[in-house]
Amino acid sequence: MIDTQALRLEQLQRAGDVIRHDDFLQNPPVFIAGADVGFEQEGEVTRAAIAILRYPSLELVEYQVARITTTMPYIPGLLSFREYPALLAAWEQLQQKPDLIFVDGHGISHPRRLGVASHFGLLVNVPTIGVAKKRLCGTFAPLDSAAGALAPLEDKGEQLGWVWRSKARCNPLFIATGHRVSTASALAWVQHCMAGYRLPEPTRWADAIASRRPAFLRWLQLHPEMSP
DNA sequence: GCGACAG
DNA sequence: ATCTTGTCGC
């Protein structure tokens, strides 16, 4: 069995190492990555995809996909332990390491302040931002229906991040510091990587690659040399 | 006790 | 997350 209590204690300990302010040596970043995790073989296999985009052009310059045997079931609040092994595997395969990573999931907007974006950021020691599609914890004021509507996500007296409607008629995104990025910058960087869709480009590409979507397959046709 | 609960 | 087509709404 899994000692969930020990994992929760580990989260509390690691959360103390998360840096919640900007400490980039060079800003703005030159390469921004999007990271996404999915599953195959009825969950037996965990698949991670990382897409590297040049900033500010947002063109895809590299991507890596890693598949490993799944070791943990999905337990709300303990997601990072299930996903980080595959993320690390994909990370090791990268030729070009990014200056900033958008991780699909929460950052410090987590019950014990250690979502997958924060956990992964600590492991690779790179600035990360959590971009999630659903709330995990915290509360926020009703959001206006217009694109751009924003509300702080708060919990127990502190602001954990933002709830931001990136596009009209779409559910909002939950954006928070992962590691080495401030709450204000987390929102700004995501906003700087939008291209008309609900998700920011780094995340959108990572998802397209992991799921082998048509847009990605078409891009592959134009870049044969990029086929792994 | 009851409801909520990233991917 | 994943299984999956068409369909309703702006």
Short mmCIF file of C-alpha atoms (C1' of nucleotides) in Angstrom, two decimals:
data_model
loop_
_atom_site.label_atom_id
_atom_site.label_comp_id
_atom_site.label_asym_id
_atom_site.label_seq_id
_atom_site.Cartn_x
_atom_site.Cartn_y
_atom_site.Cartn_z
CA MET A 1 0.00 0.00 0.00
CA ILE A 2 0.91 3.65 -0.29
CA ASP A 3 1.79 5.59 2.85
CA THR A 4 -0.25 8.66 2.00
CA GLN A 5 0.43 10.19 5.38
CA ALA A 6 4.18 10.10 4.77
CA LEU A 7 3.69 11.67 1.33
CA ARG A 8 1.62 14.48 2.84
CA LEU A 9 4.39 15.13 5.35
CA GLU A 10 6.93 15.18 2.54
CA GLN A 11 4.81 17.77 0.75
CA LEU A 12 4.72 20.02 3.80
CA GLN A 13 8.49 19.78 4.07
CA ARG A 14 9.20 20.43 0.39
CA ALA A 15 6.69 23.30 0.27
CA GLY A 16 9.05 25.17 2.56
CA ASP A 17 11.67 25.15 -0.19
CA VAL A 18 9.42 26.70 -2.84
CA ILE A 19 10.56 30.16 -3.89
CA ARG A 20 7.61 32.46 -4.47
CA HIS A 21 9.43 35.43 -5.95
CA ASP A 22 11.12 36.13 -9.29
CA ASP A 23 14.75 35.13 -9.31
CA PHE A 24 15.45 34.80 -13.04
CA LEU A 25 18.98 35.91 -13.85
CA GLN A 26 17.85 36.85 -17.31
CA ASN A 27 14.44 38.16 -18.12
CA PRO A 28 12.54 37.90 -20.32
CA PRO A 29 13.09 34.18 -20.96
CA VAL A 30 14.30 32.91 -24.32
CA PHE A 31 12.73 29.45 -24.12
CA ILE A 32 9.43 28.62 -22.45
CA ALA A 33 8.24 25.03 -22.10
CA GLY A 34 4.85 23.42 -21.76
CA ALA A 35 4.58 20.09 -19.88
CA ASP A 36 1.67 17.67 -20.00
CA VAL A 37 1.10 14.17 -18.65
CA GLY A 38 -1.32 11.54 -19.90
CA PHE A 39 -1.89 7.81 -19.57
CA GLU A 40 -2.05 4.79 -21.89
CA GLN A 41 -2.74 1.06 -21.59
CA GLU A 42 -5.57 1.68 -19.13
CA GLY A 43 -3.27 3.64 -16.87
CA GLU A 44 -0.42 1.12 -16.87
CA VAL A 45 1.79 3.55 -18.76
CA THR A 46 2.43 7.20 -17.92
CA ARG A 47 3.32 9.46 -20.81
CA ALA A 48 4.86 12.92 -20.43
CA ALA A 49 5.35 15.47 -23.19
CA ILE A 50 7.42 18.65 -23.00
CA ALA A 51 7.31 21.25 -25.75
CA ILE A 52 9.95 23.98 -26.04
CA LEU A 53 8.88 27.29 -27.57
CA ARG A 54 11.01 30.31 -28.37
CA TYR A 55 9.86 33.52 -26.71
CA PRO A 56 8.31 35.83 -27.76
CA SER A 57 7.73 34.29 -31.20
CA LEU A 58 6.11 31.21 -29.60
CA GLU A 59 7.41 28.92 -32.35
CA LEU A 60 7.92 25.26 -31.46
CA VAL A 61 11.65 24.45 -31.48
CA GLU A 62 11.80 21.04 -29.78
CA TYR A 63 9.67 18.43 -28.07
CA GLN A 64 10.25 15.19 -26.18
CA VAL A 65 7.91 12.43 -25.10
CA ALA A 66 8.71 9.86 -22.40
CA ARG A 67 6.78 6.73 -21.46
CA ILE A 68 7.33 4.87 -18.19
CA THR A 69 5.49 2.32 -16.07
CA THR A 70 2.92 3.95 -13.79
CA THR A 71 3.79 3.63 -10.11
CA MET A 72 1.02 5.51 -8.32
CA PRO A 73 -2.77 5.72 -8.59
CA TYR A 74 -4.47 9.10 -8.85
CA ILE A 75 -5.14 10.53 -5.41
CA PRO A 76 -6.39 14.14 -5.21
CA GLY A 77 -3.67 16.20 -3.57
CA LEU A 78 -0.93 13.67 -4.33
CA LEU A 79 -0.91 14.06 -8.10
CA SER A 80 2.74 15.10 -8.33
CA PHE A 81 4.00 11.77 -7.03
CA ARG A 82 2.15 10.05 -9.85
CA GLU A 83 3.34 12.40 -12.59
CA TYR A 84 6.82 13.66 -11.82
CA PRO A 85 8.76 10.48 -12.75
CA ALA A 86 7.61 10.72 -16.38
CA LEU A 87 8.19 14.47 -16.42
CA LEU A 88 11.77 13.94 -15.25
CA ALA A 89 12.30 11.31 -17.96
CA ALA A 90 11.14 13.72 -20.67
CA TRP A 91 13.22 16.49 -19.08
CA GLU A 92 16.42 14.42 -19.34
CA GLN A 93 15.83 13.94 -23.07
CA LEU A 94 15.73 17.68 -23.82
CA GLN A 95 18.54 19.15 -25.88
CA GLN A 96 17.47 22.68 -25.03
CA LYS A 97 16.50 23.28 -21.40
CA PRO A 98 13.91 26.08 -21.00
CA ASP A 99 14.09 29.17 -18.78
CA LEU A 100 10.49 28.76 -17.64
CA ILE A 101 8.00 25.88 -17.63
CA PHE A 102 4.19 25.92 -17.72
CA VAL A 103 3.01 22.74 -16.03
CA ASP A 104 -0.48 21.32 -16.59
CA GLY A 105 -1.82 21.29 -13.01
CA HIS A 106 -1.58 23.41 -9.88
CA GLY A 107 1.38 25.18 -8.34
CA ILE A 108 1.14 26.50 -4.77
CA SER A 109 -2.66 26.54 -5.14
CA HIS A 110 -2.69 23.21 -3.34
CA PRO A 111 -3.86 22.15 0.16
CA ARG A 112 -0.26 21.83 1.33
CA ARG A 113 1.13 24.32 -1.22
CA LEU A 114 2.92 21.76 -3.35
CA GLY A 115 1.10 21.05 -6.60
CA VAL A 116 2.87 19.23 -9.43
CA ALA A 117 4.21 22.49 -10.90
CA SER A 118 5.94 23.34 -7.62
CA HIS A 119 7.19 19.82 -6.99
CA PHE A 120 8.63 19.45 -10.49
CA GLY A 121 10.12 22.94 -10.39
CA LEU A 122 11.98 22.09 -7.20
CA LEU A 123 13.29 18.82 -8.65
CA VAL A 124 14.78 20.43 -11.75
CA ASN A 125 15.44 23.79 -10.14
CA VAL A 126 13.79 25.78 -12.93
CA PRO A 127 11.09 28.48 -12.69
CA THR A 128 7.62 26.96 -13.14
CA ILE A 129 4.02 28.13 -13.30
CA GLY A 130 0.99 25.97 -12.63
CA VAL A 131 -1.80 26.25 -15.21
CA ALA A 132 -4.81 24.16 -14.18
CA LYS A 133 -8.26 23.77 -15.67
CA LYS A 134 -10.07 23.03 -12.42
CA ARG A 135 -9.97 24.30 -8.85
CA LEU A 136 -8.33 22.13 -6.23
CA CYS A 137 -8.63 24.39 -3.20
CA GLY A 138 -9.32 27.99 -2.31
CA THR A 139 -12.18 30.35 -3.09
CA PHE A 140 -12.76 33.17 -5.55
CA ALA A 141 -15.38 35.76 -6.39
CA PRO A 142 -17.82 35.09 -9.25
CA LEU A 143 -16.07 35.82 -12.52
CA ASP A 144 -17.43 38.16 -15.17
CA SER A 145 -18.33 36.35 -18.37
CA ALA A 146 -16.07 38.47 -20.56
CA ALA A 147 -12.63 37.38 -21.68
CA GLY A 148 -9.97 38.82 -19.39
CA ALA A 149 -12.08 38.57 -16.24
CA LEU A 150 -9.80 38.05 -13.26
CA ALA A 151 -10.17 37.15 -9.59
CA PRO A 152 -7.62 36.25 -6.95
CA LEU A 153 -7.72 32.66 -5.70
CA GLU A 154 -7.41 32.71 -1.94
CA ASP A 155 -7.24 30.20 0.86
CA LYS A 156 -6.76 30.62 4.60
CA GLY A 157 -6.03 34.29 4.33
CA GLU A 158 -3.45 34.23 1.55
CA GLN A 159 -3.58 34.66 -2.20
CA LEU A 160 -2.47 31.46 -3.92
CA GLY A 161 -2.89 32.62 -7.49
CA TRP A 162 -5.50 33.68 -9.98
CA VAL A 163 -8.66 32.57 -11.70
CA TRP A 164 -8.50 34.03 -15.18
CA ARG A 165 -10.94 33.74 -18.06
CA SER A 166 -8.50 33.52 -20.97
CA LYS A 167 -11.28 33.38 -23.55
CA ALA A 168 -14.98 34.21 -23.78
CA ARG A 169 -17.43 31.31 -23.31
CA CYS A 170 -14.66 29.15 -21.83
CA ASN A 171 -14.12 28.04 -18.25
CA PRO A 172 -11.37 30.01 -16.52
CA LEU A 173 -7.80 28.91 -15.92
CA PHE A 174 -6.25 28.56 -12.45
CA ILE A 175 -2.81 30.14 -12.54
CA ALA A 176 -0.30 30.06 -9.71
CA THR A 177 3.36 30.23 -8.85
CA GLY A 178 5.09 26.90 -9.26
CA HIS A 179 8.61 27.79 -8.20
CA ARG A 180 10.91 30.82 -8.55
CA VAL A 181 8.15 33.03 -10.02
CA SER A 182 5.96 35.59 -8.25
CA THR A 183 2.18 35.47 -8.31
CA ALA A 184 2.07 38.64 -10.39
CA SER A 185 4.61 37.34 -12.91
CA ALA A 186 2.90 33.97 -13.20
CA LEU A 187 -0.19 35.67 -14.56
CA ALA A 188 1.81 38.02 -16.80
CA TRP A 189 3.85 35.25 -18.44
CA VAL A 190 0.75 33.23 -19.19
CA GLN A 191 -0.91 36.28 -20.69
CA HIS A 192 2.16 36.88 -22.86
CA CYS A 193 1.90 33.38 -24.30
CA MET A 194 -1.67 33.48 -25.55
CA ALA A 195 -2.59 33.07 -29.22
CA GLY A 196 -6.38 33.12 -29.31
CA TYR A 197 -7.12 29.85 -27.54
CA ARG A 198 -8.16 28.94 -24.02
CA LEU A 199 -4.73 27.53 -23.16
CA PRO A 200 -1.39 29.33 -23.51
CA GLU A 201 0.76 28.09 -26.42
CA PRO A 202 3.34 26.09 -24.44
CA THR A 203 0.58 24.10 -22.74
CA ARG A 204 -1.40 23.77 -25.95
CA TRP A 205 1.59 22.35 -27.82
CA ALA A 206 2.46 19.92 -25.05
CA ASP A 207 -1.12 18.67 -25.09
CA ALA A 208 -1.20 18.44 -28.89
CA ILE A 209 2.04 16.43 -28.91
CA ALA A 210 1.04 14.10 -26.11
CA SER A 211 -2.30 13.40 -27.75
CA ARG A 212 -0.92 13.43 -31.31
CA ARG A 213 -3.50 15.96 -32.41
CA PRO A 214 -3.91 16.90 -36.10
CA ALA A 215 -2.23 20.29 -35.63
CA PHE A 216 0.90 18.58 -34.35
CA LEU A 217 0.92 15.91 -37.07
CA ARG A 218 0.66 18.64 -39.71
CA TRP A 219 3.56 20.47 -38.11
CA LEU A 220 5.59 17.25 -38.27
CA GLN A 221 5.05 17.05 -42.03
CA LEU A 222 6.64 20.48 -42.36
CA HIS A 223 9.55 19.57 -40.09
CA PRO A 224 10.67 16.01 -40.99
CA GLU A 225 14.02 16.58 -39.29
CA MET A 226 12.21 17.03 -35.98
CA SER A 227 10.78 13.49 -35.95
CA PRO A 228 12.29 11.58 -32.99
"C1'" DG B 1 -21.54 13.76 9.27
"C1'" DC B 2 -21.37 15.63 4.31
"C1'" DG B 3 -19.46 17.38 0.27
"C1'" DA B 4 -15.18 18.42 -2.53
"C1'" DC B 5 -11.50 16.52 -4.75
"C1'" DA B 6 -5.50 19.03 -10.14
"C1'" DG B 7 -4.75 14.85 -13.84
"C1'" DA C 1 -6.62 11.13 -17.23
"C1'" DT C 2 -9.50 8.04 -20.73
"C1'" DC C 3 -13.50 5.90 -23.57
"C1'" DT C 4 -15.89 8.84 -28.08
"C1'" DT C 5 -20.08 11.64 -32.58
"C1'" DG C 6 -22.70 14.52 -33.17
"C1'" DT C 7 -24.60 18.59 -31.75
"C1'" DC C 8 -26.10 23.00 -29.47
"C1'" DG C 9 -24.78 27.87 -28.99
"C1'" DC C 10 -22.29 32.14 -29.96
#
